[in-house]
CSV table of C-alpha atoms in Angstrom, one decimal:
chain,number,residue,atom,x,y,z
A,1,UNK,CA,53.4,26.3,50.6
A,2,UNK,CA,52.0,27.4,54.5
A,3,UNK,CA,52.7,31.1,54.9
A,4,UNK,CA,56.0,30.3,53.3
A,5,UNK,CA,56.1,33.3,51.4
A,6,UNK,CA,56.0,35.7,55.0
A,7,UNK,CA,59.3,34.3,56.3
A,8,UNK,CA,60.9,34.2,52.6
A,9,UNK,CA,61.0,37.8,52.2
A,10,UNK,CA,64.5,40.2,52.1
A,11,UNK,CA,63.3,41.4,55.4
A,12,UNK,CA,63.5,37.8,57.2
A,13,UNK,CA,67.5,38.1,57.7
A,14,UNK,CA,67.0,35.7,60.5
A,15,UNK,CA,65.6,33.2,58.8
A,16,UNK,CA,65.9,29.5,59.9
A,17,UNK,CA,65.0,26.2,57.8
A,18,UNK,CA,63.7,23.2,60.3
A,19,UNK,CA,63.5,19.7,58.9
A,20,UNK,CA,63.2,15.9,59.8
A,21,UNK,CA,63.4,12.1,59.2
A,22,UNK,CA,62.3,9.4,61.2
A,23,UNK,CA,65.0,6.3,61.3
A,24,UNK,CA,62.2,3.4,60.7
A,25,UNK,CA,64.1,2.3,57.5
A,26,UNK,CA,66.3,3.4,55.1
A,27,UNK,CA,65.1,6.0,53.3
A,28,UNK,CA,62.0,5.7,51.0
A,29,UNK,CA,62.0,8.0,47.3
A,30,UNK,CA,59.7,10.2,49.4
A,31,UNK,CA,61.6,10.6,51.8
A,32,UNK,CA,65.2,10.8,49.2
A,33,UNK,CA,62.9,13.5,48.0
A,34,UNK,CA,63.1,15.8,51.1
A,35,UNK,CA,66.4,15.1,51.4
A,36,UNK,CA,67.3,16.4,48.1
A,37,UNK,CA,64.9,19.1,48.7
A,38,UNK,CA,66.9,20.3,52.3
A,39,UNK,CA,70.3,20.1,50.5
A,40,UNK,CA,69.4,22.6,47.2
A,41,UNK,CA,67.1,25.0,49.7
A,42,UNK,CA,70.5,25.1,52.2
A,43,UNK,CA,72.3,26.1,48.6
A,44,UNK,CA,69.9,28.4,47.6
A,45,UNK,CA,69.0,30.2,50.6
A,46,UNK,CA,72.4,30.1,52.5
A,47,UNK,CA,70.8,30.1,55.8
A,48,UNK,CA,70.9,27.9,58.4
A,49,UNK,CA,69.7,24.9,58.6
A,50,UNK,CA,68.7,22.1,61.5
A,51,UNK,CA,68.0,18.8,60.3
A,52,UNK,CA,66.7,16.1,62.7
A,53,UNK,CA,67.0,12.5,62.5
A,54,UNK,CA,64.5,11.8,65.4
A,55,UNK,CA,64.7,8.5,66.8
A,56,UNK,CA,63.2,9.4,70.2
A,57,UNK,CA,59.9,10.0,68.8
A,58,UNK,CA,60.0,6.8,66.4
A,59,UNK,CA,61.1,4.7,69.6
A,60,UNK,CA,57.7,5.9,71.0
A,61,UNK,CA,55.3,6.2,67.7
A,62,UNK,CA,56.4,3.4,65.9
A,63,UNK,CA,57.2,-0.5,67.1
A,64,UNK,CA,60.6,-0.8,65.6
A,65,UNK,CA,63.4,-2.1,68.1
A,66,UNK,CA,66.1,0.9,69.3
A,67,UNK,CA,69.0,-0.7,68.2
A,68,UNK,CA,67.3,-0.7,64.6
A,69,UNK,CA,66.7,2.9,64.9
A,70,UNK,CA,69.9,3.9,66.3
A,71,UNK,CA,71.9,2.1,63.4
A,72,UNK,CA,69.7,4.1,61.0
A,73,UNK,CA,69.9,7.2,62.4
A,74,UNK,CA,73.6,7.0,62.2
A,75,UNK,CA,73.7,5.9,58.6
A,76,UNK,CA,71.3,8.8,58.0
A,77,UNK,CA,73.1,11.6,59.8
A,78,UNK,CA,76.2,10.3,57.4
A,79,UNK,CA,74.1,10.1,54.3
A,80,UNK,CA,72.6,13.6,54.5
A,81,UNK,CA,76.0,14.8,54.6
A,82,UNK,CA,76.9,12.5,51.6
A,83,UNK,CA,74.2,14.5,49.8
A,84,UNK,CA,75.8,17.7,50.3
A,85,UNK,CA,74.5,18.9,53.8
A,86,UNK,CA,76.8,22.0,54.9
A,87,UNK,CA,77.2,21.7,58.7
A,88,UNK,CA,79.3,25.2,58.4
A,89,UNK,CA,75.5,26.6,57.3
A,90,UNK,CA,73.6,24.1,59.5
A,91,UNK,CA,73.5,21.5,62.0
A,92,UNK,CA,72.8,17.9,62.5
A,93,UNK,CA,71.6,16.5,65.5
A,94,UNK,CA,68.6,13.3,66.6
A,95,UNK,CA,66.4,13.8,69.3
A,96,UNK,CA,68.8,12.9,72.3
A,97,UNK,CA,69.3,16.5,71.9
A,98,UNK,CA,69.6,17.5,76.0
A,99,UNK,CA,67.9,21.0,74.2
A,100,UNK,CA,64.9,19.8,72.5
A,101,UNK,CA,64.0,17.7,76.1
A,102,UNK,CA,64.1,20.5,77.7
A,103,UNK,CA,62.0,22.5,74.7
A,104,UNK,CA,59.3,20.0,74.8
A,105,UNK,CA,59.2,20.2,78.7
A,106,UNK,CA,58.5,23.8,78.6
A,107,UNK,CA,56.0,23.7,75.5
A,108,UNK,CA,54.0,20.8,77.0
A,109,UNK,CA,52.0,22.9,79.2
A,110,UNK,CA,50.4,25.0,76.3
A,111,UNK,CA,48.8,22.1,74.4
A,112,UNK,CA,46.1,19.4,75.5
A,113,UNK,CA,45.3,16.0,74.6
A,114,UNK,CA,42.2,17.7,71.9
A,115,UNK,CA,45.0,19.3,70.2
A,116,UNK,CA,46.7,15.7,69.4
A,117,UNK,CA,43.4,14.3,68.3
A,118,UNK,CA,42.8,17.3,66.0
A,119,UNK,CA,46.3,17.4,64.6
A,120,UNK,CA,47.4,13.9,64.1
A,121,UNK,CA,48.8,12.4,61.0
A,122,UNK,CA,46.4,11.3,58.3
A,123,UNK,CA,47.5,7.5,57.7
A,124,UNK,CA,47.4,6.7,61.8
A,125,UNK,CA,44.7,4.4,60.9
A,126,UNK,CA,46.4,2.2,58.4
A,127,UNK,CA,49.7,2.3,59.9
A,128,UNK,CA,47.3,0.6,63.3
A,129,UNK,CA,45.8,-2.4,61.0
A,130,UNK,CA,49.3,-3.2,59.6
A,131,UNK,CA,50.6,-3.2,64.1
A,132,UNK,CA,53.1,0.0,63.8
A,133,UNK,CA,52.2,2.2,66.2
A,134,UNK,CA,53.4,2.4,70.0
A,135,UNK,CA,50.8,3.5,72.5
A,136,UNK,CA,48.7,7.2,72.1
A,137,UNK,CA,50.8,8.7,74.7
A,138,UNK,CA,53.7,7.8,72.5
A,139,UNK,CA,52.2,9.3,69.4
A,140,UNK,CA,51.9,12.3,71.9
A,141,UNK,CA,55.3,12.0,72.7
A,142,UNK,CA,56.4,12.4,69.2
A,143,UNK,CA,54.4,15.1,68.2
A,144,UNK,CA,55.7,17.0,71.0
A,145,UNK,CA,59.4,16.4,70.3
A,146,UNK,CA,58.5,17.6,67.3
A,147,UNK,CA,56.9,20.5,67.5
A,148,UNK,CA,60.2,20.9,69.7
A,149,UNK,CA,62.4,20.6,67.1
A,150,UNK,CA,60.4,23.4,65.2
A,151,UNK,CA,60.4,25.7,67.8
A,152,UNK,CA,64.4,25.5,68.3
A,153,UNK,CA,64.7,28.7,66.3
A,154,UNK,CA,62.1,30.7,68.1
A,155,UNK,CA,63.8,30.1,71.5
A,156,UNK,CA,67.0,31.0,70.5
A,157,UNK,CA,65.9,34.5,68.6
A,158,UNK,CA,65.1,34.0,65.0
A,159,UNK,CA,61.6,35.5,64.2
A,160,UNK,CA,61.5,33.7,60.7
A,161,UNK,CA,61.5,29.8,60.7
A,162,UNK,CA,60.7,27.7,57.8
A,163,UNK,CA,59.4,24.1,58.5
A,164,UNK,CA,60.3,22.0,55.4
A,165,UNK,CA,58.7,18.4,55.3
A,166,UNK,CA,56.3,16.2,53.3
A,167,UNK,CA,52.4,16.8,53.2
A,168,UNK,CA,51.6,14.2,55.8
A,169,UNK,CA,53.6,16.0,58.1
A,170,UNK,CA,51.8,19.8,58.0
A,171,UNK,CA,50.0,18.6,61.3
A,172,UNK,CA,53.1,19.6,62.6
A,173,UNK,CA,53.2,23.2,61.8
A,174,UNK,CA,49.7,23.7,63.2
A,175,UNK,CA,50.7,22.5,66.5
A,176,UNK,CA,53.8,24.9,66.5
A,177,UNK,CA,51.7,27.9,65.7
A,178,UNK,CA,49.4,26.5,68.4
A,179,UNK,CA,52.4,27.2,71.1
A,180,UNK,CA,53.5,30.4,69.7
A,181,UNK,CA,49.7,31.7,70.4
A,182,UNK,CA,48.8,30.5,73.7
A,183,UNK,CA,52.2,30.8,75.4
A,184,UNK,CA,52.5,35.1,73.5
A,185,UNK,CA,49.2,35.1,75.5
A,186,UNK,CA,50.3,33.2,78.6
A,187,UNK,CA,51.1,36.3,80.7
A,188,UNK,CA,53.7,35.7,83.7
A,189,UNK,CA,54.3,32.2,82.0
A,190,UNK,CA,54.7,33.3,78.3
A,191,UNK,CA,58.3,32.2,76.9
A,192,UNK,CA,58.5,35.2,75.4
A,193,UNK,CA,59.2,33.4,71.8
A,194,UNK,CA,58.2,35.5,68.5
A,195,UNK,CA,58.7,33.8,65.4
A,196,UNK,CA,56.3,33.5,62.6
A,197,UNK,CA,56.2,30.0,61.3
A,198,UNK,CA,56.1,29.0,57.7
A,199,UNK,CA,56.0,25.5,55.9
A,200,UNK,CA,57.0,24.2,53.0
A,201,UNK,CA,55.7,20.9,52.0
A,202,UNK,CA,56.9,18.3,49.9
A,203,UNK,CA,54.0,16.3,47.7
A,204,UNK,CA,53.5,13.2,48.8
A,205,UNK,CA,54.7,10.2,46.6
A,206,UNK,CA,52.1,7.6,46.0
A,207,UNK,CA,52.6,4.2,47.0
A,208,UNK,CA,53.3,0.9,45.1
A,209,UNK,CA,50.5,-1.5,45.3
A,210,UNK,CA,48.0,0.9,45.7
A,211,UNK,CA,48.9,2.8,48.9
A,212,UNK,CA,48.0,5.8,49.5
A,213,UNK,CA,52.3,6.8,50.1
A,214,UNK,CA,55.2,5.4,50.2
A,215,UNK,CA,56.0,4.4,53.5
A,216,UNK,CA,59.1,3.5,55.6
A,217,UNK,CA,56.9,1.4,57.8
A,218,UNK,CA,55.2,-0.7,54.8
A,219,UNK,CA,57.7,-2.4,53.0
A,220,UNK,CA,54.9,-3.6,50.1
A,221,UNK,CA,54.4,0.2,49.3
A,222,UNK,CA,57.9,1.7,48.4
A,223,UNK,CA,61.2,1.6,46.8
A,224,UNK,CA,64.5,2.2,49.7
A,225,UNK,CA,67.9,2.5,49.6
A,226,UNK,CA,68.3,-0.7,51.6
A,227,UNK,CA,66.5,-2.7,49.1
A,228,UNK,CA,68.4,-5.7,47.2
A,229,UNK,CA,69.4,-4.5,43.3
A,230,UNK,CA,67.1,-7.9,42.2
A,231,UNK,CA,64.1,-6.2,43.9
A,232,UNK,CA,65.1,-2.7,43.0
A,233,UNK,CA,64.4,-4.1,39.4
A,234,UNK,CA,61.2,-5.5,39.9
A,235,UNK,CA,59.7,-2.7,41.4
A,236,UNK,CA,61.2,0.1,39.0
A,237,UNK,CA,61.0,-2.0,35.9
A,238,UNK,CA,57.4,-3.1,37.0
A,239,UNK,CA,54.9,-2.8,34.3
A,240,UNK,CA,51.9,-2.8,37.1
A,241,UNK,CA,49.7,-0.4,36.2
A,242,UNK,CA,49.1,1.3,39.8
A,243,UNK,CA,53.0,1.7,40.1
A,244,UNK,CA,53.5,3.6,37.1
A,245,UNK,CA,52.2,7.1,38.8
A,246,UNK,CA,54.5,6.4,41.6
A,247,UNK,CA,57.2,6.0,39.6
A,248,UNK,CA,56.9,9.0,37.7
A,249,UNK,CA,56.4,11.1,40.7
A,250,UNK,CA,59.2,9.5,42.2
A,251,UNK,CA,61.8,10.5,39.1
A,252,UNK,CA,60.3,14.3,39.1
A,253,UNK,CA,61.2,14.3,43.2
A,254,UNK,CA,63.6,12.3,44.3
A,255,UNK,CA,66.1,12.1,41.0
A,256,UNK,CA,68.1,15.0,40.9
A,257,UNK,CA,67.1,15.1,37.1
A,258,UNK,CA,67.2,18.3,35.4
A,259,UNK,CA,64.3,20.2,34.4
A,260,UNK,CA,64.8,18.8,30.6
A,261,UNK,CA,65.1,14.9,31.5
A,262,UNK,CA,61.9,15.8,34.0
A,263,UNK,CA,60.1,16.8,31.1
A,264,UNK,CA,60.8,14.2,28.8
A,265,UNK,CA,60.0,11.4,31.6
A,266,UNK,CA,57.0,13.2,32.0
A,267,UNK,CA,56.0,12.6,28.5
A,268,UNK,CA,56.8,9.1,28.6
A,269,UNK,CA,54.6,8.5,30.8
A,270,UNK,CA,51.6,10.0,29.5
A,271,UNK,CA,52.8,8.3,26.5
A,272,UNK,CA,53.0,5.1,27.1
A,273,UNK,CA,50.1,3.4,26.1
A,274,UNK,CA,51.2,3.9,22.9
A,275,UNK,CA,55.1,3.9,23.1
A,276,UNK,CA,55.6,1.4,26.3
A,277,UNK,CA,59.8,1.1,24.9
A,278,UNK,CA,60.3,4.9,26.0
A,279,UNK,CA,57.9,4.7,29.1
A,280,UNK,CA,60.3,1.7,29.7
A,281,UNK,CA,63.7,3.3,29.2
A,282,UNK,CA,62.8,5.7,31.5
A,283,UNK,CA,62.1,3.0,34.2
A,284,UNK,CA,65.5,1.5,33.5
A,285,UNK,CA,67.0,5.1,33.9
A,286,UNK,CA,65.8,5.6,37.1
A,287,UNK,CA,66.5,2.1,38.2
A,288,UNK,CA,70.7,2.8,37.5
A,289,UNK,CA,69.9,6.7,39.6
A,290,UNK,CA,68.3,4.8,42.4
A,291,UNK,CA,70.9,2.1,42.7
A,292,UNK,CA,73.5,4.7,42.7
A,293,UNK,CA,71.9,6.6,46.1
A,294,UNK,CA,71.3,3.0,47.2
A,295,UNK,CA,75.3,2.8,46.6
A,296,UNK,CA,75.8,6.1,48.3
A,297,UNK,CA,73.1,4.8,51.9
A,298,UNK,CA,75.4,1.4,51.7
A,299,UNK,CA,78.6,3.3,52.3
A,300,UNK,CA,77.5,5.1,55.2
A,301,UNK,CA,76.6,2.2,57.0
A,302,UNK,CA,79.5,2.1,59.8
């Protein structure tokens, strides 16, 4: 948590939850993770909720064609909702948002081009060696829709706004919180915004293969809803020993297990040196979960 505990207080009646996907791929079991995540915190907290499947700032961060990311951001819009997204509570919405253009327009002016460099995503230098990045001005781009999207609440009145998201992402919030201080101190050409910002961060899922994450953008690293059921197998069932942390991470986020089957998965694994059949049932359990959300992505597909 970042400061989430000052906006989730009795006295924040207008909170708001922000959150985000970026349409490279299907969804990894990080990223299922989040989604899960959004769907049980809109349950729980019965606030609103804006979700944002930004495709705008993956056309200009990432090199992925826009017909790509426009079929994903579809199929994701429809997934989320699949999931149990409540758009009575919330609202869905990508970034040709006329709104959030405008938002990013007006925020522009209160950050520079040392505020991208000092706030930039950790794994920009791996994602450059494997070619998936657009140009810096893109990855500028991005950001700023970005921030834009977390911002939404604090121009429309809500002092309280929680930013949900993974790790990687908490560059994110420090930007926002950049804004809210230097426009409050802006004088004649302050927005007059006051929200305090929060964050909630998901943990990271390790990589297959030995990346550091799984990533959309590296297909050797991760386990999606658009894989094949053969290679679904291989990587679940794989007895590799760098993907077996991955995979148990993977069941406690992105399962929808209960605390109990958690627990016992957990034990597997730290038991399965010497009991590899349990470690191994687990596997295949998780394999038959994952294939049905892979079931669930397929059928939103238009």
């Amino acid at each position: 948590m970042d400061a989430a505990d000052t906006v989730l207080t009795p006295k924040a009646s207008d909170l708001h939850v922000v959150t985000g996907f970026g349409p490279t791929n299907a969804p990894t079991a990080g990223t299922l993770s989040v989604m899960i995540g959004v769907v049980e915190l809109q349950r729980r907290l019965k606030v609103p909720v804006t979700a944002v499947v930004s495709e705008l700032g993956a056309w200009n961060s990432r090199n992925v064609a826009w017909d790509r990311l426009a079929e994903v951001r579809d199929q994701m819009l429809a997934f989320l909702r699949t999931l149990g997204f409540d758009e009575s509570r919330g609202r869905l919405r990508s970034h040709l948002d006329p709104g959030n253009l405008a938002r990013a327009g007006k925020i522009a002016r209160f950050l520079g081009r040392q505020d991208f460099l000092e706030h930039r995503e950790e794994l920009l230098e791996l994602y450059e060696d494997h070619g998936l990045l657009g140009s810096e001005v893109g990855l500028t781009v991005d950001a700023l829709y970005t921030v834009a999207d977390i911002l939404e609440p604090a121009e429309r009145g809500h002092h309280h706004t929680l930013m949900v998201s993974g790790l990687e992402e908490a560059y994110f919030t420090e930007l926002s919180r950049l804004v809210m201080e230097r426009q409050a101190g802006a004088g004649d050409t302050s927005l007059g915004w006051s929200s305090r910002i929060g964050a909630l961060y998901f943990r990271v899922i390790e990589g297959l293969a030995g990346y550091p994450k799984m990533s959309k953008s590296i297909p050797d690293s991760a386990i999606h809803l658009a894989m094949g059921a053969d290679e679904l197998t291989r990587r679940i069932t794989s007895p590799e020993p760098a993907d077996q942390k991955p995979l148990l991470t993977a069941m406690e986020l992105a399962s929808g297990w209960d605390d109990q089957t958690v627990g016992e998965a957990r034990q597997a694994y730290l038991r399965r040196e010497r009991d590899s059949a349990t470690w191994a049932r687990f596997r295949e359990e998780y394999l038959a979960t994952f294939l049905r959300f892979a079931e669930q992505w397929q059928s939103c597909r238009r």
